[in-house]
mmCIF file of C-alpha atoms and ligand atoms in Angstrom:
data_model
loop_
_atom_site.group_PDB
_atom_site.id
_atom_site.type_symbol
_atom_site.label_atom_id
_atom_site.label_comp_id
_atom_site.label_asym_id
_atom_site.label_seq_id
_atom_site.Cartn_x
_atom_site.Cartn_y
_atom_site.Cartn_z
ATOM 1 C CA MET A 1 117.656 -9.103 90.207
ATOM 2 C CA ALA A 2 120.089 -9.201 93.134
ATOM 3 C CA THR A 3 123.155 -11.372 92.716
ATOM 4 C CA GLU A 4 123.698 -14.307 95.076
ATOM 5 C CA SER A 5 126.305 -12.419 97.148
ATOM 6 C CA ASN A 6 124.108 -9.315 97.180
ATOM 7 C CA ARG A 7 121.381 -11.360 98.793
ATOM 8 C CA GLU A 8 123.707 -12.615 101.511
ATOM 9 C CA ASP A 9 125.197 -9.156 102.070
ATOM 10 C CA TYR A 10 121.736 -7.646 102.322
ATOM 11 C CA LEU A 11 120.551 -10.235 104.867
ATOM 12 C CA THR A 12 123.756 -9.870 106.898
ATOM 13 C CA HIS A 13 123.184 -6.118 106.950
ATOM 14 C CA LEU A 14 119.563 -6.627 108.036
ATOM 15 C CA ALA A 15 120.688 -8.989 110.818
ATOM 16 C CA GLN A 16 123.084 -6.326 112.075
ATOM 17 C CA ILE A 17 120.267 -3.775 112.138
ATOM 18 C CA CYS A 18 118.140 -6.226 114.148
ATOM 19 C CA SER A 19 120.905 -6.724 116.680
ATOM 20 C CA ASN A 20 120.732 -3.009 117.508
ATOM 21 C CA CYS A 21 116.984 -2.597 117.033
ATOM 22 C CA THR A 22 114.882 -0.876 119.686
ATOM 23 C CA ARG A 23 111.638 -0.675 117.717
ATOM 24 C CA CYS A 24 109.741 -2.556 120.442
ATOM 25 C CA GLU A 25 110.084 -3.334 124.136
ATOM 26 C CA LEU A 26 111.391 -6.846 123.480
ATOM 27 C CA HIS A 27 114.864 -5.436 122.952
ATOM 28 C CA ARG A 28 115.126 -4.786 126.690
ATOM 29 C CA GLY A 29 115.210 -8.455 127.685
ATOM 30 C CA ARG A 30 117.184 -9.993 124.859
ATOM 31 C CA THR A 31 120.619 -11.535 125.197
ATOM 32 C CA ARG A 32 120.926 -11.306 121.427
ATOM 33 C CA SER A 33 118.540 -10.945 118.540
ATOM 34 C CA VAL A 34 117.790 -14.104 116.581
ATOM 35 C CA PHE A 35 117.659 -13.443 112.871
ATOM 36 C CA SER A 36 117.854 -16.655 110.850
ATOM 37 C CA ASP A 37 119.321 -20.054 110.197
ATOM 38 C CA GLY A 38 119.825 -22.098 107.066
ATOM 39 C CA ASN A 39 120.408 -21.211 103.463
ATOM 40 C CA PRO A 40 119.356 -17.793 102.060
ATOM 41 C CA HIS A 41 119.048 -19.484 98.650
ATOM 42 C CA ALA A 42 116.696 -22.221 99.850
ATOM 43 C CA ARG A 43 113.334 -22.604 98.138
ATOM 44 C CA LEU A 44 111.650 -23.604 101.407
ATOM 45 C CA MET A 45 111.313 -21.015 104.174
ATOM 46 C CA ILE A 46 110.051 -21.782 107.667
ATOM 47 C CA VAL A 47 108.645 -19.156 110.013
ATOM 48 C CA GLY A 48 108.187 -19.596 113.751
ATOM 49 C CA GLU A 49 106.981 -17.376 116.552
ATOM 50 C CA GLY A 50 110.035 -16.013 118.353
ATOM 51 C CA PRO A 51 113.173 -17.012 120.232
ATOM 52 C CA GLY A 52 112.966 -19.076 123.401
ATOM 53 C CA GLN A 53 115.654 -19.275 126.050
ATOM 54 C CA ASN A 54 118.073 -21.454 124.065
ATOM 55 C CA GLU A 55 117.656 -19.370 120.936
ATOM 56 C CA ASP A 56 118.157 -16.135 122.888
ATOM 57 C CA GLU A 57 121.409 -17.476 124.337
ATOM 58 C CA ILE A 58 122.778 -18.891 121.081
ATOM 59 C CA GLY A 59 121.317 -16.446 118.564
ATOM 60 C CA VAL A 60 119.904 -19.096 116.217
ATOM 61 C CA PRO A 61 116.203 -19.947 115.740
ATOM 62 C CA PHE A 62 114.793 -23.397 116.542
ATOM 63 C CA VAL A 63 117.739 -24.855 118.467
ATOM 64 C CA GLY A 64 115.917 -26.065 121.603
ATOM 65 C CA LYS A 65 113.830 -29.223 121.879
ATOM 66 C CA ALA A 66 111.188 -27.833 119.529
ATOM 67 C CA GLY A 67 113.884 -26.986 117.014
ATOM 68 C CA GLN A 68 115.358 -30.456 117.254
ATOM 69 C CA LEU A 69 111.921 -31.904 116.535
ATOM 70 C CA LEU A 70 111.575 -29.576 113.552
ATOM 71 C CA THR A 71 114.943 -30.770 112.235
ATOM 72 C CA ARG A 72 113.882 -34.421 112.600
ATOM 73 C CA MET A 73 110.597 -33.775 110.799
ATOM 74 C CA LEU A 74 112.414 -32.040 107.958
ATOM 75 C CA ASN A 75 114.873 -34.915 107.725
ATOM 76 C CA ALA A 76 112.032 -37.432 107.715
ATOM 77 C CA VAL A 77 110.677 -35.977 104.470
ATOM 78 C CA GLY A 78 114.103 -35.608 102.897
ATOM 79 C CA PHE A 79 115.090 -32.018 103.668
ATOM 80 C CA ASP A 80 118.471 -31.016 105.031
ATOM 81 C CA ARG A 81 117.821 -28.138 107.427
ATOM 82 C CA GLN A 82 120.984 -26.195 106.620
ATOM 83 C CA GLN A 83 120.947 -26.776 102.892
ATOM 84 C CA ASP A 84 117.264 -26.885 101.955
ATOM 85 C CA THR A 85 115.630 -24.393 104.305
ATOM 86 C CA TYR A 86 115.847 -20.824 105.493
ATOM 87 C CA ILE A 87 114.398 -20.284 108.980
ATOM 88 C CA ALA A 88 113.226 -17.097 110.677
ATOM 89 C CA ASN A 89 110.794 -15.944 113.346
ATOM 90 C CA VAL A 90 108.000 -13.373 113.481
ATOM 91 C CA VAL A 91 109.823 -11.516 116.272
ATOM 92 C CA LYS A 92 113.602 -11.492 116.534
ATOM 93 C CA CYS A 93 113.900 -10.908 120.295
ATOM 94 C CA ARG A 94 112.741 -13.213 123.060
ATOM 95 C CA PRO A 95 109.396 -12.356 124.683
ATOM 96 C CA PRO A 96 109.761 -12.505 128.497
ATOM 97 C CA GLY A 97 108.866 -15.914 129.884
ATOM 98 C CA ASN A 98 108.240 -17.148 126.341
ATOM 99 C CA ARG A 99 104.892 -15.397 126.233
ATOM 100 C CA THR A 100 103.169 -14.837 122.899
ATOM 101 C CA PRO A 101 104.342 -11.608 121.245
ATOM 102 C CA THR A 102 101.806 -8.810 121.316
ATOM 103 C CA GLN A 103 100.215 -7.456 118.165
ATOM 104 C CA ALA A 104 102.301 -4.278 118.534
ATOM 105 C CA GLU A 105 105.548 -6.262 118.849
ATOM 106 C CA MET A 106 104.678 -8.363 115.823
ATOM 107 C CA ALA A 107 103.833 -5.253 113.820
ATOM 108 C CA ALA A 108 107.079 -3.552 114.864
ATOM 109 C CA CYS A 109 109.173 -6.532 113.806
ATOM 110 C CA PHE A 110 107.287 -7.547 110.661
ATOM 111 C CA PRO A 111 109.258 -5.274 108.290
ATOM 112 C CA TYR A 112 112.337 -7.446 108.964
ATOM 113 C CA LEU A 113 110.533 -10.683 108.194
ATOM 114 C CA LYS A 114 108.935 -9.130 105.131
ATOM 115 C CA ARG A 115 112.365 -8.164 103.801
ATOM 116 C CA GLN A 116 113.726 -11.616 104.567
ATOM 117 C CA ILE A 117 110.914 -13.187 102.549
ATOM 118 C CA GLN A 118 111.466 -10.722 99.704
ATOM 119 C CA ALA A 119 115.210 -11.425 99.678
ATOM 120 C CA VAL A 120 114.983 -15.220 99.887
ATOM 121 C CA GLN A 121 112.042 -15.488 97.459
ATOM 122 C CA PRO A 122 111.016 -18.963 98.612
ATOM 123 C CA LEU A 123 108.656 -21.132 96.611
ATOM 124 C CA ILE A 124 107.090 -22.404 99.832
ATOM 125 C CA LEU A 125 106.559 -20.708 103.187
ATOM 126 C CA VAL A 126 105.764 -22.974 106.134
ATOM 127 C CA LEU A 127 104.129 -21.138 109.035
ATOM 128 C CA THR A 128 104.509 -22.977 112.326
ATOM 129 C CA GLY A 129 101.869 -22.055 114.865
ATOM 130 C CA ALA A 130 99.157 -19.443 115.202
ATOM 131 C CA THR A 131 101.508 -16.494 115.746
ATOM 132 C CA ALA A 132 103.295 -17.119 112.456
ATOM 133 C CA VAL A 133 99.942 -17.407 110.700
ATOM 134 C CA LYS A 134 98.694 -14.158 112.220
ATOM 135 C CA GLY A 135 101.969 -12.387 111.595
ATOM 136 C CA VAL A 136 102.341 -13.355 107.946
ATOM 137 C CA LEU A 137 98.849 -14.083 106.646
ATOM 138 C CA ALA A 138 96.845 -11.948 109.096
ATOM 139 C CA ASP A 139 94.419 -14.876 109.195
ATOM 140 C CA PRO A 140 92.540 -15.083 112.507
ATOM 141 C CA ARG A 141 91.524 -18.739 112.104
ATOM 142 C CA PRO A 142 92.871 -21.117 114.777
ATOM 143 C CA ILE A 143 95.773 -23.247 113.650
ATOM 144 C CA SER A 144 93.619 -26.395 113.823
ATOM 145 C CA ARG A 145 91.348 -24.912 111.143
ATOM 146 C CA ILE A 146 93.901 -23.447 108.765
ATOM 147 C CA ARG A 147 96.680 -26.061 108.905
ATOM 148 C CA GLY A 148 97.233 -28.314 105.946
ATOM 149 C CA GLU A 149 95.740 -25.856 103.467
ATOM 150 C CA TRP A 150 97.727 -24.231 100.649
ATOM 151 C CA ILE A 151 97.286 -20.467 100.450
ATOM 152 C CA LEU A 152 98.931 -18.595 97.580
ATOM 153 C CA ARG A 153 100.189 -15.145 98.652
ATOM 154 C CA GLN A 154 102.268 -12.967 96.360
ATOM 155 C CA ASN A 155 103.300 -15.987 94.337
ATOM 156 C CA ILE A 156 104.464 -17.951 97.398
ATOM 157 C CA TRP A 157 102.700 -21.140 98.461
ATOM 158 C CA CYS A 158 102.013 -20.871 102.195
ATOM 159 C CA MET A 159 101.171 -23.786 104.486
ATOM 160 C CA ALA A 160 100.324 -23.495 108.165
ATOM 161 C CA THR A 161 101.126 -26.348 110.504
ATOM 162 C CA PHE A 162 101.415 -26.886 114.239
ATOM 163 C CA HIS A 163 104.375 -25.366 116.066
ATOM 164 C CA PRO A 164 106.827 -28.111 117.120
ATOM 165 C CA SER A 165 106.568 -27.007 120.768
ATOM 166 C CA TYR A 166 102.841 -27.827 120.606
ATOM 167 C CA LEU A 167 103.695 -31.238 119.195
ATOM 168 C CA LEU A 168 106.099 -31.834 122.089
ATOM 169 C CA ARG A 169 103.184 -31.313 124.474
ATOM 170 C CA ASN A 170 100.986 -33.762 122.549
ATOM 171 C CA GLU A 171 102.736 -37.105 122.458
ATOM 172 C CA SER A 172 100.064 -39.190 120.720
ATOM 173 C CA LYS A 173 100.806 -40.288 117.152
ATOM 174 C CA GLU A 174 97.366 -41.794 116.587
ATOM 175 C CA LYS A 175 95.479 -40.954 113.442
ATOM 176 C CA GLY A 176 93.936 -37.479 113.818
ATOM 177 C CA SER A 177 96.338 -36.410 116.593
ATOM 178 C CA PRO A 178 98.372 -33.181 116.150
ATOM 179 C CA LYS A 179 101.538 -35.202 115.469
ATOM 180 C CA TRP A 180 99.786 -37.331 112.859
ATOM 181 C CA LEU A 181 98.309 -34.222 111.221
ATOM 182 C CA ALA A 182 101.698 -32.472 111.205
ATOM 183 C CA TRP A 183 103.214 -35.533 109.539
ATOM 184 C CA GLN A 184 100.551 -35.272 106.794
ATOM 185 C CA ASP A 185 101.463 -31.589 106.407
ATOM 186 C CA PHE A 186 105.169 -32.305 106.034
ATOM 187 C CA LYS A 187 104.551 -35.046 103.473
ATOM 188 C CA GLU A 188 102.364 -32.626 101.506
ATOM 189 C CA ILE A 189 105.040 -29.903 101.783
ATOM 190 C CA ARG A 190 107.564 -32.349 100.307
ATOM 191 C CA ARG A 191 105.168 -33.260 97.489
ATOM 192 C CA LYS A 192 104.554 -29.604 96.658
ATOM 193 C CA TYR A 193 108.273 -28.849 96.826
ATOM 194 C CA GLU A 194 108.975 -31.596 94.289
ATOM 195 C CA GLU A 195 106.217 -30.274 92.047
ATOM 196 C CA LEU A 196 107.389 -26.653 92.198
ATOM 197 C CA THR A 197 111.134 -27.278 91.938
ATOM 198 C CA HIS A 198 110.496 -29.584 88.978
ATOM 199 C CA LEU A 199 108.480 -26.836 87.288
ATOM 200 C CA SER A 200 111.073 -24.156 88.047
ATOM 201 C CA SER A 201 114.103 -26.242 87.050
ATOM 202 C CA PRO A 202 115.817 -24.820 83.947
ATOM 203 C CA THR A 203 116.739 -28.355 82.822
ATOM 204 C CA GLN A 204 113.116 -29.534 82.625
HETATM 205 S S1 SF4 B 1 111.548 -7.898 118.364
HETATM 206 FE FE1 SF4 B 1 112.001 -7.020 116.379
HETATM 207 S S2 SF4 B 1 111.162 -4.916 116.442
HETATM 208 FE FE2 SF4 B 1 111.342 -5.655 118.563
HETATM 209 S S3 SF4 B 1 113.341 -4.916 119.228
HETATM 210 FE FE3 SF4 B 1 113.633 -7.031 118.467
HETATM 211 S S4 SF4 B 1 114.239 -6.772 116.311
HETATM 212 FE FE4 SF4 B 1 113.342 -4.827 117.000
#
């Protein structure tokens, strides 16, 4: 098994490769590639779609308004974003005009995300939005149908939920609304995290 520093060195190396990558057309419009944020040793990994304007400028995923909402939701269920999570996107370069990445772009970039998942070895993978679900699970179901459901893939518990940018466009918090449903998802993610980290703790 890789040592802790090996893991960080490997991911740093992968990030450098991404910053020079020309595997798809998205490299043409990027200011910088956006590889990850958070802790490579976290047990909870979050996957989004791709960088927006703020992320493209700063080089960190989920830093715009949607990212700030994600951080607040994580905090609300007791996670520290930097300490408890590792965050990455399906594509590392910004699609023009924030359009959805094409299937070809997602396929070109997926080897990076796959290696990130293999290196981090999370217990839980949270997939925010339909693109993350398609990119990682290859499940064609709409996000409204698949969200909230645990899917075990290669020994990792995967949960789809709404992308925070979708939640920003849907203000209602009434029962059954996207925000209310996402809140149920995050509470369930916390419950599962407690269950799995308890089981995997060497002191238990
Ligand atoms: S989106 Fe991914 S595959 Fe495309 S150029 Fe950027 S790093 Fe390479």
